[in-house]
Amino acid sequence: MNDVPVIAIDGLASSGKTSVSKQLSKKLKFYFLDSGILYRSIGYIHKLESLDLNSEKEVKNIINNIELLPSKDLQFQVFYKNKDITNFLYSEEIGLQASIVSQYKLVRDLLLFLQHSCVQNPGLIANGRDMGTKVFPNAKLKIYFTADLEIRASRRHKQLLESGINSDLESITNMLKDRDNSDKDRIISPLKAADDAIIIDSSNLKIDTVLDKILELYKISEA
Ligand code: DC
């Protein structure tokens, strides 16, 4: 498993990392794990079932019922009790829930195994907050995305509208700001760039430019 290449892509919410990761996965034909969906799943299930996130038994029971299966487009989908819940996970409210549940050590520790199980040939694009620092410290290439808050909020707003979810820009901006703070300030695995990560500010960059840059960096890392 150690020789399967992993590209770790971390960064702020709505910094463009997921769009770039999807494109990279297409180009390289690598599997794509958006680790945020795992925390979103726990947030979603927590909302439905009011879990005690300090109870090892309860958290284990939930995580044992979660399965990650790759779809045709190589992207891992989340199944809970054999039901595909992926489509319920993308609202900003569930994002905020995810940010809260992600502060629990038990949740983070127990999700490690599921994330590691996604490393499969020919390779994995792993996207999240602590891919380069904690989950895949030996990743072949580590990228850290950042972008201005206003630009991220307007991208997110547009994305939600396109997927038919009503929202207003001001509340999106506030929710992203809250999420930035809680992701950066949490004690366990806070959001930060790994020492060996390459930092990309995507505020004024087009996705194709970023993609070309990462592909070039990956080629160099292989040489
Ligand atoms: O990437 P996202 O917006 O789907 O992530 C939702 C939340 O999940 C994010 O605010 C913090 C948490 N998260 C995390 O703590 N670690 C990760 N590797 C991915 C997400």
XYZ file of N, CA and C and ligand atoms in Angstrom:
689
model
N 0.833 -1.211 0.000
C 0.000 0.000 0.000
C 0.866 1.258 0.000
N 2.085 1.094 0.577
C 2.942 2.268 0.710
C 3.380 2.864 -0.610
N 3.392 2.020 -1.669
C 3.849 2.563 -2.944
C 2.707 3.116 -3.797
N 1.483 3.098 -3.269
C 0.371 3.718 -4.008
C 0.478 5.239 -3.789
N 0.561 6.023 -4.889
C 0.742 7.462 -4.693
C -0.504 8.159 -4.130
N -0.264 9.045 -3.171
C -1.352 9.852 -2.606
C -1.003 11.325 -2.823
N -1.968 12.090 -3.305
C -1.794 13.544 -3.382
C -2.727 14.139 -2.331
N -2.152 14.835 -1.356
C -2.941 15.409 -0.263
C -3.267 16.867 -0.592
N -4.560 17.187 -0.565
C -4.972 18.563 -0.881
C -5.800 19.104 0.283
N -5.235 20.036 1.017
C -5.930 20.617 2.167
C -6.230 22.082 1.910
N -7.081 22.638 2.768
C -7.313 24.071 2.655
C -8.627 24.502 3.262
N -8.834 25.814 3.192
C -10.036 26.427 3.752
C -11.284 25.968 3.012
N -12.446 26.098 3.666
C -13.715 25.767 3.021
C -13.904 26.648 1.784
N -14.370 26.037 0.705
C -14.635 26.741 -0.566
C -13.419 27.464 -1.143
N -12.250 26.909 -0.932
C -11.046 27.543 -1.485
C -10.739 27.009 -2.883
N -11.593 26.125 -3.388
C -11.403 25.592 -4.743
C -10.771 24.210 -4.740
N -10.462 23.686 -3.557
C -9.724 22.417 -3.512
C -10.526 21.244 -4.070
N -11.851 21.261 -3.862
C -12.633 20.112 -4.333
C -12.759 20.110 -5.857
N -13.006 21.278 -6.447
C -13.089 21.333 -7.918
C -11.777 20.866 -8.531
N -10.670 21.355 -7.975
C -9.369 20.978 -8.519
C -9.117 19.477 -8.302
N -9.495 18.969 -7.126
C -9.264 17.545 -6.841
C -10.037 16.660 -7.824
N -11.275 17.056 -8.119
C -12.086 16.256 -9.047
C -11.435 16.198 -10.430
N -10.961 17.366 -10.873
C -10.311 17.429 -12.198
C -9.033 16.609 -12.217
N -8.284 16.710 -11.115
C -7.028 15.947 -11.019
C -7.306 14.458 -11.075
N -8.369 14.046 -10.361
C -8.739 12.634 -10.335
C -9.077 12.163 -11.752
N -9.763 13.022 -12.508
C -10.107 12.668 -13.897
C -8.859 12.517 -14.749
N -7.951 13.511 -14.609
C -6.737 13.510 -15.443
C -5.848 12.322 -15.139
N -5.652 12.049 -13.846
C -4.694 11.010 -13.460
C -5.354 9.641 -13.315
N -6.699 9.630 -13.378
C -7.493 8.403 -13.149
C -7.257 7.831 -11.743
N -7.036 8.729 -10.804
C -6.856 8.340 -9.402
C -8.224 8.375 -8.711
N -8.362 7.573 -7.654
C -9.561 7.674 -6.823
C -9.564 9.037 -6.120
N -10.775 9.459 -5.728
C -10.887 10.765 -5.058
C -11.677 10.630 -3.764
N -10.999 10.943 -2.662
C -11.689 10.964 -1.368
C -11.837 12.405 -0.899
N -13.075 12.852 -0.759
C -13.341 14.150 -0.157
C -13.639 13.838 1.323
N -12.600 13.968 2.175
C -12.769 13.504 3.572
C -13.827 14.313 4.323
N -14.137 15.521 3.831
C -15.182 16.334 4.457
C -16.509 15.580 4.528
N -16.768 14.704 3.548
C -18.063 14.007 3.562
C -18.166 13.052 4.748
N -17.018 12.621 5.268
C -17.074 11.746 6.450
C -17.526 12.541 7.666
N -16.926 13.731 7.851
C -17.329 14.581 8.990
C -18.764 15.083 8.788
N -19.106 15.352 7.530
C -20.486 15.768 7.239
C -21.456 14.631 7.564
N -21.052 13.397 7.272
C -21.929 12.253 7.572
C -22.174 12.151 9.069
N -21.088 12.284 9.843
C -21.251 12.184 11.300
C -22.138 13.346 11.783
N -21.933 14.545 11.211
C -22.760 15.702 11.577
C -24.224 15.443 11.250
N -24.453 14.873 10.092
C -25.821 14.584 9.630
C -26.478 13.527 10.529
N -25.732 12.456 10.821
C -26.285 11.370 11.643
C -26.501 11.876 13.075
N -25.562 12.706 13.534
C -25.671 13.296 14.877
C -26.959 14.109 15.012
N -27.265 14.851 13.942
C -28.477 15.674 13.942
C -29.734 14.796 13.992
N -29.679 13.682 13.273
C -30.850 12.781 13.228
C -31.001 11.971 14.504
N -29.843 11.538 15.051
C -29.924 10.534 16.120
C -29.398 11.028 17.470
N -29.018 12.310 17.590
C -28.465 12.882 18.832
C -27.462 11.952 19.531
N -26.299 11.836 18.930
C -25.287 10.919 19.464
C -24.559 11.510 20.662
N -23.991 10.632 21.477
C -23.043 11.099 22.489
C -21.657 10.906 21.892
N -21.048 12.023 21.460
C -19.788 11.920 20.723
C -18.588 11.650 21.632
N -18.861 11.560 22.945
C -17.788 11.151 23.855
C -17.886 9.665 24.184
N -18.913 9.011 23.649
C -19.075 7.582 23.952
C -18.447 6.751 22.838
N -17.394 6.016 23.207
C -16.684 5.208 22.215
C -17.642 4.204 21.569
N -18.519 3.654 22.413
C -19.436 2.634 21.906
C -20.355 3.237 20.817
N -20.893 4.437 21.106
C -21.826 5.054 20.145
C -21.125 5.460 18.853
N -19.935 6.083 19.015
C -19.237 6.552 17.810
C -18.797 5.346 16.973
N -18.295 4.310 17.656
C -17.880 3.096 16.932
C -19.064 2.485 16.192
N -20.187 2.459 16.862
C -21.377 1.862 16.273
C -21.778 2.610 14.986
N -21.688 3.933 15.037
C -22.010 4.732 13.844
C -21.001 4.449 12.736
N -19.712 4.531 13.102
C -18.679 4.418 12.068
C -18.661 2.998 11.470
N -18.988 1.997 12.274
C -19.060 0.627 11.744
C -20.172 0.470 10.720
N -21.122 1.386 10.768
C -22.227 1.320 9.808
C -22.002 2.205 8.590
N -20.815 2.851 8.553
C -20.493 3.704 7.399
C -19.562 2.937 6.459
N -19.884 3.020 5.183
C -19.062 2.355 4.186
C -18.745 3.366 3.083
N -17.513 3.332 2.593
C -17.149 4.215 1.481
C -16.996 3.372 0.226
N -17.773 3.701 -0.798
C -17.680 2.914 -2.036
C -17.441 3.861 -3.202
N -16.485 3.523 -4.066
C -16.226 4.433 -5.196
C -17.313 4.306 -6.261
N -17.713 5.442 -6.812
C -18.686 5.422 -7.908
C -17.920 5.311 -9.219
N -18.670 5.343 -10.331
C -18.017 5.186 -11.643
C -17.003 6.288 -11.900
N -17.285 7.487 -11.328
C -16.363 8.596 -11.573
C -15.213 8.610 -10.558
N -14.966 7.477 -9.894
C -13.832 7.274 -8.981
C -13.958 8.007 -7.658
N -15.093 8.668 -7.446
C -15.286 9.429 -6.215
C -15.969 8.553 -5.164
N -15.438 8.583 -3.918
C -16.044 7.764 -2.867
C -17.371 8.383 -2.400
N -18.388 7.531 -2.307
C -19.713 7.937 -1.817
C -19.892 7.333 -0.429
N -20.726 7.961 0.415
C -20.931 7.437 1.767
C -22.233 6.665 1.857
N -22.121 5.446 2.365
C -23.303 4.630 2.647
C -23.422 4.480 4.156
N -24.621 4.740 4.675
C -24.873 4.530 6.104
C -25.995 3.509 6.214
N -25.715 2.447 6.922
C -26.655 1.318 7.011
C -27.143 0.937 5.609
N -26.166 0.837 4.695
C -26.416 0.401 3.302
C -27.217 1.390 2.450
N -27.412 2.607 2.963
C -28.150 3.601 2.169
C -27.184 4.721 1.758
N -27.230 5.100 0.487
C -26.351 6.167 0.018
C -26.855 7.510 0.561
N -26.078 8.140 1.466
C -26.535 9.404 2.070
C -25.789 10.614 1.491
N -24.915 10.363 0.498
C -24.038 11.430 -0.014
C -24.798 12.711 -0.373
N -25.952 12.546 -0.996
C -26.672 13.738 -1.463
C -27.285 14.584 -0.350
N -27.312 14.056 0.875
C -27.893 14.834 1.984
C -26.855 15.695 2.691
N -25.608 15.651 2.205
C -24.518 16.170 3.040
C -24.022 17.565 2.688
N -24.505 18.135 1.586
C -23.793 19.314 1.085
C -24.314 20.681 1.505
N -25.331 20.749 2.386
C -25.806 22.085 2.768
C -24.797 22.732 3.724
N -24.852 24.065 3.823
C -23.923 24.793 4.691
C -24.201 24.469 6.165
N -25.459 24.165 6.498
C -25.809 23.790 7.890
C -25.099 22.502 8.283
N -25.106 21.526 7.367
C -24.429 20.258 7.673
C -22.905 20.498 7.732
N -22.423 21.450 6.933
C -20.999 21.819 6.989
C -20.616 22.317 8.377
N -21.495 23.122 8.937
C -21.241 23.666 10.276
C -21.299 22.544 11.328
N -22.274 21.662 11.188
C -22.370 20.480 12.075
C -21.082 19.656 11.992
N -20.601 19.494 10.734
C -19.385 18.705 10.506
C -18.213 19.333 11.242
N -18.147 20.655 11.180
C -17.051 21.361 11.822
C -17.101 21.146 13.339
N -18.302 21.046 13.885
C -18.451 20.823 15.336
C -18.032 19.391 15.695
N -18.578 18.403 14.976
C -18.260 17.010 15.342
C -16.785 16.693 15.089
N -16.163 17.460 14.171
C -14.761 17.166 13.837
C -13.807 17.560 14.964
N -14.352 18.224 15.999
C -13.492 18.603 17.124
C -13.318 17.460 18.124
N -14.086 16.395 17.946
C -14.014 15.271 18.894
C -12.901 14.310 18.497
N -11.986 14.084 19.442
C -10.824 13.226 19.173
C -11.265 11.815 18.747
N -12.269 11.319 19.450
C -12.762 9.981 19.173
C -13.222 9.854 17.709
N -13.946 10.866 17.261
C -14.443 10.864 15.880
C -13.254 10.853 14.919
N -12.286 11.741 15.158
C -11.132 11.839 14.251
C -10.339 10.541 14.235
N -10.112 9.982 15.436
C -9.306 8.755 15.507
C -10.001 7.600 14.795
N -11.304 7.486 15.027
C -12.010 6.331 14.470
C -12.235 6.463 12.963
N -12.142 7.688 12.450
C -12.310 7.858 10.995
C -11.017 7.592 10.219
N -9.905 7.485 10.944
C -8.622 7.296 10.248
C -8.615 6.028 9.391
N -9.112 4.933 9.977
C -9.077 3.657 9.273
C -9.844 3.736 7.939
N -11.040 4.350 8.000
C -11.848 4.465 6.769
C -11.090 5.249 5.693
N -10.406 6.320 6.128
C -9.675 7.141 5.158
C -8.506 6.357 4.566
N -7.796 5.618 5.429
C -6.656 4.831 4.933
C -7.113 3.739 3.966
N -8.335 3.251 4.179
C -8.815 2.151 3.323
C -9.067 2.630 1.884
N -9.050 3.941 1.675
C -9.285 4.466 0.320
C -8.031 4.477 -0.545
N -6.901 4.162 0.045
C -5.653 4.144 -0.744
C -5.655 2.900 -1.623
N -5.873 3.102 -2.896
C -5.966 1.982 -3.843
C -5.272 2.370 -5.135
N -4.709 1.382 -5.801
C -4.091 1.633 -7.100
C -5.114 2.123 -8.117
N -4.797 3.030 -9.013
C -3.461 3.550 -9.288
C -3.046 4.729 -8.400
N -3.950 5.226 -7.519
C -3.556 6.342 -6.658
C -4.775 7.003 -6.058
N -4.517 7.921 -5.135
C -5.627 8.596 -4.437
C -5.363 10.092 -4.332
N -6.409 10.860 -4.646
C -6.400 12.292 -4.346
C -7.188 12.409 -3.045
N -6.552 12.868 -1.977
C -7.228 12.961 -0.675
C -7.362 14.420 -0.305
N -8.601 14.807 -0.054
C -8.892 16.224 0.079
C -9.506 16.509 1.453
N -9.056 17.547 2.148
C -9.639 17.846 3.458
C -8.930 18.959 4.204
N -8.723 18.727 5.515
C -8.081 19.736 6.357
C -6.748 19.239 6.915
N -6.653 17.898 7.098
C -5.453 17.347 7.751
C -4.879 16.176 6.970
N -5.090 16.185 5.660
C -4.589 15.073 4.842
C -3.057 15.039 4.871
N -2.451 16.211 4.690
C -0.987 16.271 4.643
C -0.339 16.227 6.014
N -1.037 16.736 7.032
C -0.416 16.808 8.366
C -0.625 15.527 9.164
N -1.782 14.876 9.023
C -2.115 13.784 9.928
C -2.464 12.468 9.224
N -3.359 12.529 8.259
C -3.902 11.273 7.706
C -2.906 10.615 6.739
N -2.291 11.434 5.871
C -1.331 10.886 4.913
C -0.020 11.685 4.975
N 0.689 11.587 6.102
C 1.916 12.397 6.238
C 2.985 12.043 5.196
N 2.880 10.828 4.596
C 3.880 10.438 3.588
C 3.405 10.673 2.162
N 2.375 11.483 2.009
C 1.848 11.746 0.656
C 2.976 12.221 -0.266
N 2.857 11.811 -1.531
C 3.890 12.149 -2.518
C 3.935 13.650 -2.775
N 2.755 14.253 -2.756
C 2.665 15.693 -3.012
C 1.611 16.271 -2.077
N 1.924 17.416 -1.470
C 0.962 18.055 -0.558
C 0.699 19.489 -1.030
N -0.574 19.795 -1.170
C -0.958 21.137 -1.615
C -1.864 21.731 -0.542
N -1.713 23.026 -0.297
C -2.584 23.717 0.668
C -3.220 24.918 -0.031
N -4.568 24.909 -0.069
C -5.297 25.973 -0.763
C -5.775 27.060 0.189
N -5.634 28.281 -0.252
C -6.229 29.379 0.491
C -6.877 30.334 -0.528
N -7.797 31.192 -0.075
C -8.406 32.224 -0.936
C -9.134 33.207 -0.026
N -9.343 34.441 -0.522
C -10.021 35.464 0.295
C -11.432 35.024 0.681
N -11.846 35.422 1.888
C -13.176 35.046 2.393
C -14.306 35.452 1.439
N -14.258 36.705 0.937
C -15.362 37.198 0.089
C -15.454 36.373 -1.196
N -14.310 36.043 -1.737
C -14.297 35.268 -2.991
C -14.826 33.860 -2.734
N -14.439 33.276 -1.612
C -14.924 31.925 -1.292
C -16.434 31.939 -1.070
N -16.910 32.996 -0.373
C -18.345 33.075 -0.087
C -19.137 33.213 -1.390
N -18.654 34.018 -2.314
C -19.450 34.185 -3.530
C -19.389 32.922 -4.391
N -18.276 32.200 -4.377
C -18.206 30.915 -5.097
C -19.212 29.923 -4.509
N -19.237 29.879 -3.178
C -20.110 28.921 -2.484
C -21.585 29.257 -2.752
N -21.878 30.559 -2.726
C -23.226 31.049 -2.967
C -23.702 30.595 -4.358
N -22.823 30.805 -5.340
C -23.138 30.440 -6.726
C -23.367 28.925 -6.846
N -22.462 28.181 -6.211
C -22.554 26.710 -6.242
C -23.895 26.213 -5.671
N -24.282 26.807 -4.531
C -25.535 26.384 -3.878
C -26.728 26.716 -4.760
N -26.710 27.944 -5.341
C -27.816 28.340 -6.220
C -27.927 27.379 -7.396
N -26.746 27.033 -7.961
C -26.742 26.123 -9.117
C -27.315 24.755 -8.762
N -27.099 24.350 -7.480
C -27.667 23.033 -7.133
C -29.063 23.173 -6.513
N -29.677 24.361 -6.701
C -31.079 24.549 -6.316
C -31.287 24.811 -4.835
N -30.204 25.117 -4.095
C -30.353 25.392 -2.655
C -30.356 26.908 -2.453
N -31.438 27.411 -1.857
C -31.566 28.855 -1.639
C -30.665 29.313 -0.496
N -29.984 30.463 -0.673
C -29.131 30.944 0.422
C -28.837 32.421 0.176
N -28.436 33.150 1.238
C -28.026 34.520 0.950
C -26.549 34.717 1.285
N -25.950 35.630 0.514
C -24.497 35.778 0.546
C -23.979 36.125 1.933
N -24.729 36.985 2.628
C -24.235 37.427 3.944
C -24.159 36.256 4.934
N -25.209 35.431 4.933
C -25.155 34.322 5.898
C -24.104 33.296 5.495
N -23.878 33.117 4.185
C -22.806 32.198 3.743
C -21.455 32.722 4.241
N -21.254 34.060 4.085
C -19.979 34.651 4.512
C -19.767 34.408 6.002
N -20.825 34.626 6.790
C -20.686 34.438 8.236
C -20.432 32.982 8.602
N -21.127 32.072 7.913
C -20.932 30.657 8.223
C -19.512 30.210 7.863
N -19.007 30.707 6.721
C -17.639 30.327 6.337
C -16.630 30.868 7.350
N -16.887 32.111 7.811
C -15.972 32.727 8.788
C -15.963 31.892 10.072
N -17.153 31.478 10.525
C -17.243 30.654 11.741
C -16.505 29.335 11.559
N -16.683 28.762 10.356
C -16.078 27.467 10.078
C -14.542 27.602 10.011
N -14.047 28.688 9.380
C -12.590 28.926 9.321
C -12.037 28.934 10.735
N -12.729 29.703 11.615
C -12.208 29.846 12.975
C -12.240 28.524 13.712
N -13.371 27.785 13.580
C -13.424 26.544 14.355
C -12.459 25.510 13.788
N -12.231 25.491 12.463
C -11.272 24.526 11.885
C -9.829 24.857 12.275
N -9.537 26.177 12.318
C -8.142 26.560 12.606
C -7.820 26.478 14.083
N -8.845 26.739 14.919
C -8.587 26.847 16.366
C -8.736 25.541 17.121
N -9.273 24.491 16.448
C -9.507 23.281 17.241
C -8.169 22.683 17.701
N -8.253 21.975 18.830
C -7.014 21.497 19.449
C -6.417 20.327 18.663
N -7.287 19.399 18.232
C -6.772 18.210 17.534
C -6.789 18.434 16.028
N -5.664 18.135 15.382
C -5.564 18.255 13.922
C -6.156 19.558 13.380
N -5.709 20.715 13.882
C -6.269 21.966 13.338
C -5.870 22.135 11.873
N -6.672 22.935 11.171
C -6.348 23.201 9.779
C -5.068 24.015 9.704
N -4.040 23.439 9.123
C -2.822 24.219 8.841
C -2.046 23.517 7.738
N -1.213 24.291 7.072
C -0.436 23.686 5.988
C 0.665 22.817 6.583
N 0.895 21.636 5.978
C 2.032 20.807 6.399
C 3.315 21.569 6.045
N 4.376 21.303 6.778
C 5.632 22.026 6.525
C 6.104 21.842 5.079
N 5.823 20.666 4.524
C 6.296 20.392 3.163
C 5.194 20.583 2.106
N 4.131 21.335 2.472
C 3.052 21.572 1.491
C 3.380 22.786 0.613
N 2.841 22.751 -0.595
C 2.975 23.911 -1.484
C 1.684 24.713 -1.371
N 1.831 26.009 -1.087
C 0.641 26.830 -0.832
C 0.175 27.518 -2.115
N -1.130 27.372 -2.394
C -1.687 28.018 -3.587
C -2.824 28.942 -3.150
N -2.692 30.239 -3.474
C -3.783 31.180 -3.205
C -4.637 31.236 -4.476
N -5.845 30.692 -4.384
C -6.672 30.551 -5.598
C -7.600 31.738 -5.824
N -7.439 32.830 -5.018
C -8.382 33.961 -5.119
C -8.552 34.442 -6.561
N -7.424 34.618 -7.238
C -7.514 35.190 -8.584
C -7.029 34.235 -9.659
N -7.075 32.939 -9.358
C -6.579 31.977 -10.342
C -7.727 31.186 -10.940
N -7.566 30.828 -12.210
C -8.570 29.977 -12.869
C -8.236 28.528 -12.555
N -9.283 27.687 -12.534
C -9.097 26.278 -12.169
C -8.064 25.588 -13.085
N -8.105 25.921 -14.393
C -7.171 25.259 -15.320
C -5.720 25.595 -15.021
N -5.500 26.855 -14.606
C -4.135 27.277 -14.281
C -3.629 26.497 -13.077
N -4.512 26.379 -12.069
C -4.130 25.666 -10.846
C -3.857 24.190 -11.157
N -4.727 23.636 -11.981
C -4.617 22.226 -12.345
C -3.282 21.950 -13.041
N -2.942 22.798 -14.022
C -1.676 22.606 -14.743
C -0.500 22.673 -13.790
N -0.586 23.615 -12.847
C 0.521 23.787 -11.899
C 0.693 22.517 -11.049
N -0.432 21.977 -10.580
C -0.343 20.784 -9.712
C 0.146 19.571 -10.508
N -0.321 19.454 -11.757
C 0.134 18.318 -12.576
C 1.640 18.394 -12.803
N 2.112 19.610 -12.993
C 3.546 19.804 -13.199
C 4.319 19.419 -11.927
N 3.786 19.866 -10.780
C 4.437 19.535 -9.501
C 4.439 18.023 -9.271
N 3.346 17.376 -9.678
C 3.262 15.919 -9.480
C 4.303 15.210 -10.352
N 4.435 15.686 -11.590
C 5.441 15.078 -12.492
C 6.824 15.205 -11.865
N 7.104 16.384 -11.318
C 8.425 16.607 -10.697
C 8.602 15.642 -9.522
N 7.521 15.459 -8.727
C 7.637 14.596 -7.533
C 7.869 13.137 -7.928
N 7.462 12.775 -9.140
C 7.631 11.391 -9.601
C 9.039 11.138 -10.126
N 9.675 12.220 -10.559
C 10.977 12.064 -11.259
C 12.070 11.541 -10.318
O -14.436 20.148 3.293
P -15.836 20.330 3.906
O -16.344 21.719 3.822
O -16.804 19.349 3.332
O -15.647 19.951 5.464
C -16.687 20.074 6.404
C -16.088 20.165 7.806
O -15.516 18.895 8.152
C -14.968 21.169 7.977
O -15.448 22.432 8.348
C -14.108 20.564 9.058
C -14.330 19.097 8.929
N -13.212 18.413 8.282
C -12.146 18.077 9.074
O -12.120 18.418 10.254
N -11.104 17.365 8.569
C -11.108 16.999 7.279
N -10.088 16.294 6.809
C -12.184 17.351 6.435
C -13.225 18.081 6.959
